[in-house]
Amino acid sequence: HNTLCPRIVDLLRSNGMDDTLVLVGGIVPQEDIATLKSQGVSEIFLPGTSTEDIVTFILENVRPQ
């Protein structure tokens, strides 16, 4: 995640996709979360995160076109 996520964010941004949410899910050490967010990851959902919490985050952060 420390290698792939920043690269994905960079590629999205360099292709004009500045308004794209980048969501990460899975086992991410706590000490990596702040760095990933500072590099452009919108949110990180750790194991056990409810689907309702994920949907709520998306609904609150996606702008209608």
Coordinates of N, CA and C in Angstrom, one line a residue:
H1 N 0.8 -1.2 0.0 CA 0.0 0.0 0.0 C 0.9 1.3 0.0
N2 N 2.0 1.2 0.6 CA 2.9 2.4 0.7 C 3.5 2.7 -0.7
T3 N 3.6 1.7 -1.6 CA 4.1 1.9 -2.9 C 3.0 2.1 -3.9
L4 N 2.0 1.2 -3.9 CA 1.0 1.3 -4.9 C 0.0 2.5 -4.8
C5 N -0.4 2.7 -3.6 CA -1.4 3.8 -3.4 C -1.0 5.2 -3.8
P6 N 0.2 5.6 -3.4 CA 0.7 6.9 -3.9 C 0.9 6.9 -5.5
R7 N 1.3 5.8 -6.0 CA 1.4 5.7 -7.5 C 0.1 5.8 -8.2
I8 N -0.9 5.2 -7.6 CA -2.3 5.2 -8.2 C -2.8 6.7 -8.1
V9 N -2.6 7.3 -7.0 CA -3.1 8.7 -6.8 C -2.3 9.6 -7.8
D10 N -1.0 9.4 -8.0 CA -0.3 10.2 -8.9 C -0.8 10.0 -10.4
L11 N -1.0 8.8 -10.7 CA -1.5 8.5 -12.1 C -2.9 9.1 -12.3
L12 N -3.8 9.0 -11.3 CA -5.1 9.6 -11.5 C -5.0 11.1 -11.7
R13 N -4.2 11.8 -10.8 CA -4.0 13.2 -10.9 C -3.4 13.7 -12.2
S14 N -2.4 12.9 -12.6 CA -1.7 13.3 -13.9 C -2.6 13.1 -15.1
N15 N -3.7 12.4 -14.9 CA -4.6 12.2 -16.0 C -5.9 13.0 -15.8
G16 N -5.8 14.0 -15.0 CA -6.9 15.0 -14.8 C -8.0 14.5 -13.9
M17 N -7.8 13.5 -13.2 CA -8.9 12.9 -12.4 C -8.7 13.4 -10.9
D18 N -8.7 14.7 -10.8 CA -8.5 15.3 -9.5 C -9.6 15.1 -8.5
D19 N -10.8 14.9 -9.0 CA -12.0 14.7 -8.1 C -12.3 13.3 -7.8
T20 N -11.4 12.4 -8.0 CA -11.7 11.0 -7.8 C -11.3 10.6 -6.4
L21 N -12.2 9.9 -5.7 CA -11.9 9.4 -4.4 C -11.1 8.2 -4.5
V22 N -10.1 8.1 -3.7 CA -9.2 6.9 -3.6 C -9.4 6.3 -2.3
L23 N -10.1 5.1 -2.3 CA -10.4 4.4 -1.1 C -9.5 3.1 -1.0
V24 N -9.1 2.9 0.2 CA -8.2 1.7 0.5 C -8.9 0.9 1.6
G25 N -8.9 -0.4 1.4 CA -9.4 -1.3 2.4 C -8.5 -2.4 2.7
G26 N -8.5 -2.9 3.9 CA -7.7 -4.0 4.3 C -6.8 -3.8 5.5
I27 N -5.8 -4.6 5.6 CA -4.9 -4.4 6.8 C -3.9 -3.4 6.5
V28 N -4.0 -2.3 7.1 CA -3.0 -1.2 7.0 C -2.6 -0.8 8.4
P29 N -1.3 -0.8 8.6 CA -0.8 -0.4 10.0 C -1.2 1.0 10.3
Q30 N -1.6 1.2 11.5 CA -1.9 2.6 12.0 C -0.9 3.6 11.6
E31 N 0.4 3.3 11.7 CA 1.4 4.2 11.5 C 1.5 4.6 10.0
D32 N 0.9 3.9 9.1 CA 0.9 4.2 7.7 C -0.3 5.1 7.3
I33 N -1.3 5.2 8.1 CA -2.6 5.8 7.7 C -2.4 7.3 7.4
A34 N -1.8 8.0 8.3 CA -1.6 9.5 8.1 C -0.8 9.8 6.8
T35 N 0.2 9.0 6.6 CA 1.1 9.2 5.4 C 0.3 9.0 4.2
L36 N -0.5 7.9 4.1 CA -1.3 7.6 2.9 C -2.3 8.7 2.7
K37 N -3.0 9.2 3.7 CA -3.9 10.3 3.5 C -3.3 11.5 3.1
S38 N -2.1 11.8 3.6 CA -1.4 13.0 3.1 C -0.9 12.9 1.7
Q39 N -0.8 11.7 1.2 CA -0.4 11.4 -0.2 C -1.6 11.4 -1.2
G40 N -2.8 11.6 -0.6 CA -4.0 11.7 -1.5 C -5.0 10.6 -1.3
V41 N -4.8 9.6 -0.5 CA -5.8 8.6 -0.2 C -7.0 9.3 0.5
S42 N -8.2 9.1 0.1 CA -9.3 9.8 0.7 C -9.7 9.2 2.0
E43 N -9.7 7.8 2.1 CA -10.1 7.2 3.3 C -9.6 5.7 3.3
I44 N -9.3 5.2 4.5 CA -8.8 3.9 4.6 C -9.8 3.1 5.5
F45 N -10.3 2.0 5.0 CA -11.3 1.2 5.8 C -10.6 -0.1 6.2
L46 N -10.5 -0.2 7.5 CA -9.8 -1.3 8.1 C -10.7 -2.5 8.2
P47 N -10.2 -3.7 8.4 CA -11.1 -4.9 8.6 C -12.1 -4.6 9.7
G48 N -13.3 -5.0 9.5 CA -14.4 -4.9 10.4 C -15.2 -3.6 10.2
T49 N -14.8 -2.7 9.3 CA -15.5 -1.5 9.0 C -16.9 -2.0 8.4
S50 N -17.9 -1.4 8.9 CA -19.2 -1.8 8.4 C -19.5 -1.3 7.0
T51 N -20.2 -2.0 6.2 CA -20.6 -1.5 4.9 C -21.4 -0.2 5.0
E52 N -22.2 -0.1 6.0 CA -22.9 1.2 6.2 C -22.0 2.4 6.4
D53 N -20.9 2.2 7.1 CA -19.9 3.3 7.3 C -19.2 3.6 6.0
I54 N -18.9 2.6 5.2 CA -18.3 2.9 3.9 C -19.3 3.6 2.9
V55 N -20.5 3.1 2.9 CA -21.5 3.8 2.0 C -21.7 5.2 2.5
T56 N -21.8 5.5 3.8 CA -22.0 6.8 4.3 C -20.9 7.7 3.9
F57 N -19.6 7.2 4.0 CA -18.5 8.0 3.6 C -18.6 8.4 2.1
I58 N -18.9 7.4 1.3 CA -19.0 7.7 -0.1 C -20.1 8.7 -0.4
L59 N -21.3 8.5 0.2 CA -22.4 9.4 -0.1 C -22.1 10.9 0.4
E60 N -21.3 11.0 1.5 CA -20.9 12.3 2.0 C -19.8 13.0 1.2
N61 N -19.1 12.2 0.4 CA -17.9 12.7 -0.3 C -17.9 12.7 -1.8
V62 N -19.0 12.2 -2.4 CA -19.1 12.2 -3.8 C -20.1 13.3 -4.2
R63 N -19.7 14.1 -5.1 CA -20.5 15.2 -5.6 C -21.3 14.8 -6.8
P64 N -22.6 15.0 -6.8 CA -23.4 14.7 -8.0 C -22.8 15.5 -9.2
Q65 N -22.9 14.9 -10.4 CA -22.4 15.5 -11.6 C -23.5 16.4 -12.2

